[in-house]
PDB file of C-alpha atoms in Angstrom:
ATOM      1  CA  UNK A 841      64.146  90.567  98.739  1.00 55.00           C
ATOM      2  CA  UNK A 842      65.348  88.006  96.194  1.00 88.00           C
ATOM      3  CA  UNK A 843      68.282  90.074  94.928  1.00 90.00           C
ATOM      4  CA  UNK A 844      70.899  91.984  96.880  1.00 93.00           C
ATOM      5  CA  UNK A 845      73.356  94.289  95.118  1.00 93.00           C
ATOM      6  CA  UNK A 846      76.694  95.509  96.471  1.00 95.00           C
ATOM      7  CA  UNK A 847      79.553  97.542  95.000  1.00 92.00           C
ATOM      8  CA  UNK A 848      83.180  98.119  95.961  1.00 91.00           C
ATOM      9  CA  UNK A 849      85.817 100.326  94.330  1.00 85.00           C
ATOM     10  CA  UNK A 850      88.725  97.926  93.850  1.00 78.00           C
ATOM     11  CA  UNK A 851      90.187  99.027  90.529  1.00 68.00           C
ATOM     12  CA  UNK A 852      93.808  98.017  90.921  1.00 71.00           C
ATOM     13  CA  UNK A 853      93.135  94.268  90.771  1.00 75.00           C
ATOM     14  CA  UNK A 854      92.011  92.272  87.748  1.00 80.00           C
ATOM     15  CA  UNK A 855      88.988  89.998  88.092  1.00 85.00           C
ATOM     16  CA  UNK A 856      91.015  86.950  87.052  1.00 87.00           C
ATOM     17  CA  UNK A 857      93.539  87.810  89.757  1.00 88.00           C
ATOM     18  CA  UNK A 858      90.711  87.944  92.332  1.00 89.00           C
ATOM     19  CA  UNK A 859      89.034  84.750  91.076  1.00 93.00           C
ATOM     20  CA  UNK A 860      90.759  82.174  93.364  1.00 95.00           C
ATOM     21  CA  UNK A 861      90.324  84.397  96.421  1.00 94.00           C
ATOM     22  CA  UNK A 862      86.651  85.013  95.649  1.00 95.00           C
ATOM     23  CA  UNK A 863      86.056  81.292  95.049  1.00 95.00           C
ATOM     24  CA  UNK A 864      87.556  80.488  98.466  1.00 96.00           C
ATOM     25  CA  UNK A 865      85.767  83.324 100.293  1.00 96.00           C
ATOM     26  CA  UNK A 866      82.348  82.701  98.721  1.00 96.00           C
ATOM     27  CA  UNK A 867      82.808  78.903  98.769  1.00 96.00           C
ATOM     28  CA  UNK A 868      82.211  78.598  95.040  1.00 95.00           C
ATOM     29  CA  UNK A 869      83.495  75.483  93.330  1.00 92.00           C
ATOM     30  CA  UNK A 870      84.398  77.442  90.197  1.00 90.00           C
ATOM     31  CA  UNK A 871      83.518  80.923  89.022  1.00 93.00           C
ATOM     32  CA  UNK A 872      82.714  81.085  85.314  1.00 94.00           C
ATOM     33  CA  UNK A 873      84.575  84.059  83.791  1.00 92.00           C
ATOM     34  CA  UNK A 874      83.774  85.879  80.555  1.00 91.00           C
ATOM     35  CA  UNK A 875      84.377  89.256  78.956  1.00 86.00           C
ATOM     36  CA  UNK A 876      82.441  91.101  76.290  1.00 83.00           C
ATOM     37  CA  UNK A 877      82.987  94.402  74.479  1.00 77.00           C
ATOM     38  CA  UNK A 878      82.277  96.489  77.558  1.00 78.00           C
ATOM     39  CA  UNK A 879      81.856  94.166  80.549  1.00 84.00           C
ATOM     40  CA  UNK A 880      83.803  91.505  82.372  1.00 89.00           C
ATOM     41  CA  UNK A 881      81.937  89.175  84.707  1.00 92.00           C
ATOM     42  CA  UNK A 882      82.024  85.995  86.769  1.00 95.00           C
ATOM     43  CA  UNK A 883      79.124  83.759  87.817  1.00 96.00           C
ATOM     44  CA  UNK A 884      78.835  80.946  90.318  1.00 96.00           C
ATOM     45  CA  UNK A 885      76.874  79.521  93.228  1.00 96.00           C
ATOM     46  CA  UNK A 886      78.014  80.534  96.716  1.00 96.00           C
ATOM     47  CA  UNK A 887      77.682  77.757  99.280  1.00 95.00           C
ATOM     48  CA  UNK A 888      78.653  80.308 101.954  1.00 95.00           C
ATOM     49  CA  UNK A 889      75.611  82.510 101.259  1.00 94.00           C
ATOM     50  CA  UNK A 890      73.423  79.853  99.578  1.00 93.00           C
ATOM     51  CA  UNK A 891      72.873  82.110  96.573  1.00 95.00           C
ATOM     52  CA  UNK A 892      73.806  82.573  92.930  1.00 96.00           C
ATOM     53  CA  UNK A 893      76.463  85.277  92.623  1.00 97.00           C
ATOM     54  CA  UNK A 894      77.302  87.523  89.692  1.00 95.00           C
ATOM     55  CA  UNK A 895      80.410  89.716  89.913  1.00 95.00           C
ATOM     56  CA  UNK A 896      80.957  92.262  87.148  1.00 91.00           C
ATOM     57  CA  UNK A 897      82.472  95.570  86.099  1.00 87.00           C
ATOM     58  CA  UNK A 898      83.450  97.472  83.000  1.00 79.00           C
ATOM     59  CA  UNK A 899      86.623  96.288  81.317  1.00 74.00           C
ATOM     60  CA  UNK A 900      89.665  98.145  82.634  1.00 61.00           C
ATOM     61  CA  UNK A 901      90.586  99.267  79.117  1.00 55.00           C
ATOM     62  CA  UNK A 902      87.281 101.165  78.942  1.00 49.00           C
ATOM     63  CA  UNK A 903      87.846 102.990  82.210  1.00 48.00           C
ATOM     64  CA  UNK A 904      89.125 106.539  82.210  1.00 49.00           C
ATOM     65  CA  UNK A 905      90.753 106.509  85.640  1.00 47.00           C
ATOM     66  CA  UNK A 906      90.993 108.075  88.165  1.00 52.00           C
ATOM     67  CA  UNK A 907      88.245 110.586  87.320  1.00 52.00           C
ATOM     68  CA  UNK A 908      85.920 107.860  86.055  1.00 58.00           C
ATOM     69  CA  UNK A 909      86.225 105.171  88.723  1.00 67.00           C
ATOM     70  CA  UNK A 910      84.061 102.138  88.010  1.00 71.00           C
ATOM     71  CA  UNK A 911      82.960  99.896  90.859  1.00 85.00           C
ATOM     72  CA  UNK A 912      83.021  96.137  91.022  1.00 89.00           C
ATOM     73  CA  UNK A 913      79.380  95.046  91.324  1.00 92.00           C
ATOM     74  CA  UNK A 914      78.438  91.929  93.284  1.00 95.00           C
ATOM     75  CA  UNK A 915      74.861  90.679  93.022  1.00 94.00           C
ATOM     76  CA  UNK A 916      73.359  87.853  95.069  1.00 96.00           C
ATOM     77  CA  UNK A 917      70.249  86.014  93.855  1.00 95.00           C
ATOM     78  CA  UNK A 918      68.286  83.989  96.408  1.00 94.00           C
ATOM     79  CA  UNK A 919      65.578  81.360  95.907  1.00 88.00           C
ATOM     80  CA  UNK A 920      63.668  82.675  98.926  1.00 84.00           C
ATOM     81  CA  UNK A 921      63.000  86.140 100.279  1.00 75.00           C
ATOM     82  CA  UNK A 922      65.726  87.418 102.596  1.00 78.00           C
ATOM     83  CA  UNK A 923      65.493  89.790 105.531  1.00 83.00           C
ATOM     84  CA  UNK A 924      67.669  92.758 106.513  1.00 85.00           C
ATOM     85  CA  UNK A 925      69.979  90.578 108.592  1.00 89.00           C
ATOM     86  CA  UNK A 926      71.130  88.864 105.363  1.00 92.00           C
ATOM     87  CA  UNK A 927      72.017  92.263 103.888  1.00 92.00           C
ATOM     88  CA  UNK A 928      73.984  93.153 107.027  1.00 93.00           C
ATOM     89  CA  UNK A 929      75.795  89.817 107.093  1.00 94.00           C
ATOM     90  CA  UNK A 930      76.816  89.968 103.425  1.00 95.00           C
ATOM     91  CA  UNK A 931      77.830  93.635 103.612  1.00 94.00           C
ATOM     92  CA  UNK A 932      80.027  93.063 106.658  1.00 94.00           C
ATOM     93  CA  UNK A 933      81.600  89.913 105.174  1.00 95.00           C
ATOM     94  CA  UNK A 934      82.377  91.735 101.899  1.00 94.00           C
ATOM     95  CA  UNK A 935      83.845  94.651 103.858  1.00 93.00           C
ATOM     96  CA  UNK A 936      86.023  92.215 105.822  1.00 92.00           C
ATOM     97  CA  UNK A 937      87.149  90.451 102.624  1.00 92.00           C
ATOM     98  CA  UNK A 938      87.954  93.529 100.516  1.00 89.00           C
ATOM     99  CA  UNK A 939      89.122  95.681 103.464  1.00 88.00           C
ATOM    100  CA  UNK A 940      87.424  98.575 101.664  1.00 87.00           C
ATOM    101  CA  UNK A 941      84.068 100.341 102.007  1.00 89.00           C
ATOM    102  CA  UNK A 942      81.252  98.283 100.477  1.00 92.00           C
ATOM    103  CA  UNK A 943      78.009  99.858  99.302  1.00 92.00           C
ATOM    104  CA  UNK A 944      74.559  98.241  99.250  1.00 93.00           C
ATOM    105  CA  UNK A 945      71.611  99.475  97.229  1.00 89.00           C
ATOM    106  CA  UNK A 946      69.511  99.183  94.118  1.00 86.00           C
ATOM    107  CA  UNK A 947      71.321  98.464  90.864  1.00 82.00           C
ATOM    108  CA  UNK A 948      69.906 100.458  87.969  1.00 80.00           C
ATOM    109  CA  UNK A 949      70.582 100.023  84.284  1.00 75.00           C
ATOM    110  CA  UNK A 950      70.952 103.532  82.907  1.00 69.00           C
ATOM    111  CA  UNK A 951      71.248 104.664  79.286  1.00 63.00           C
ATOM    112  CA  UNK A 952      74.033 103.104  77.250  1.00 60.00           C
ATOM    113  CA  UNK A 953      74.085  99.834  79.247  1.00 62.00           C
ATOM    114  CA  UNK A 954      75.720 101.465  82.244  1.00 68.00           C
ATOM    115  CA  UNK A 955      74.948 100.055  85.655  1.00 72.00           C
ATOM    116  CA  UNK A 956      74.779 102.345  88.624  1.00 75.00           C
ATOM    117  CA  UNK A 957      74.285 101.418  92.264  1.00 78.00           C
ATOM    118  CA  UNK A 958      71.985 103.781  94.130  1.00 78.00           C
ATOM    119  CA  UNK A 959      73.483 103.385  97.606  1.00 79.00           C
ATOM    120  CA  UNK A 960      71.279 102.824 100.622  1.00 86.00           C
ATOM    121  CA  UNK A 961      73.955 101.697 103.066  1.00 87.00           C
ATOM    122  CA  UNK A 962      77.727 101.751 103.449  1.00 87.00           C
ATOM    123  CA  UNK A 963      79.718  99.044 105.224  1.00 87.00           C
ATOM    124  CA  UNK A 964      83.061 100.501 106.243  1.00 84.00           C
ATOM    125  CA  UNK A 965      84.289  98.933 109.451  1.00 70.00           C
ATOM    126  CA  UNK A 966      87.772 100.179 110.243  1.00 59.00           C
ATOM    127  CA  UNK A 967      90.229  98.003 112.131  1.00 56.00           C
ATOM    128  CA  UNK A 968      92.729 100.122 114.069  1.00 54.00           C
ATOM    129  CA  UNK A 969      94.349  97.228 115.928  1.00 56.00           C
ATOM    130  CA  UNK A 970      98.101  97.461 115.788  1.00 56.00           C
ATOM    131  CA  UNK A 971      98.008 101.129 114.839  1.00 54.00           C
ATOM    132  CA  UNK A 972      97.647 102.567 118.333  1.00 53.00           C
ATOM    133  CA  UNK A 973     100.583 101.985 120.689  1.00 56.00           C
ATOM    134  CA  UNK A 974      99.833 101.803 124.369  1.00 54.00           C
ATOM    135  CA  UNK A 975     102.151 101.465 127.317  1.00 57.00           C
ATOM    136  CA  UNK A 976      99.731  99.324 129.269  1.00 55.00           C
ATOM    137  CA  UNK A 977      99.837 101.817 132.169  1.00 56.00           C
ATOM    138  CA  UNK A 978      96.671 103.520 133.267  1.00 51.00           C
ATOM    139  CA  UNK A 979      96.984 106.883 134.992  1.00 49.00           C
TER     140      UNK A 979
END
């Protein structure tokens, strides 16, 4: 497993807005940002995961929301083969960072240069702390 692909539906935030937070979270010195006719992406090397990272999605102007939600794709490229524990670790860390469900699977390039994640696993830990009031008394 040299490549791991994840997706998250976080459409309300621009990539440039997320850049400093992603650099801090992934421990990347600087993410290189670029945009083309259809895609916007960032590349860098994550010291946190010891992997090259590519983050990309279709340009917001090209999205027909909300019916046509486009995910933010995050791909990790490793020098050595990784095991399933790496997938679990990255998925849970991404879920913790985005506070949204994160999907893992195979990224396929379909017709018309569209990328689609075929999900194999969903990371969606929910934190209910602070939402449930208790009296502290046990009956």
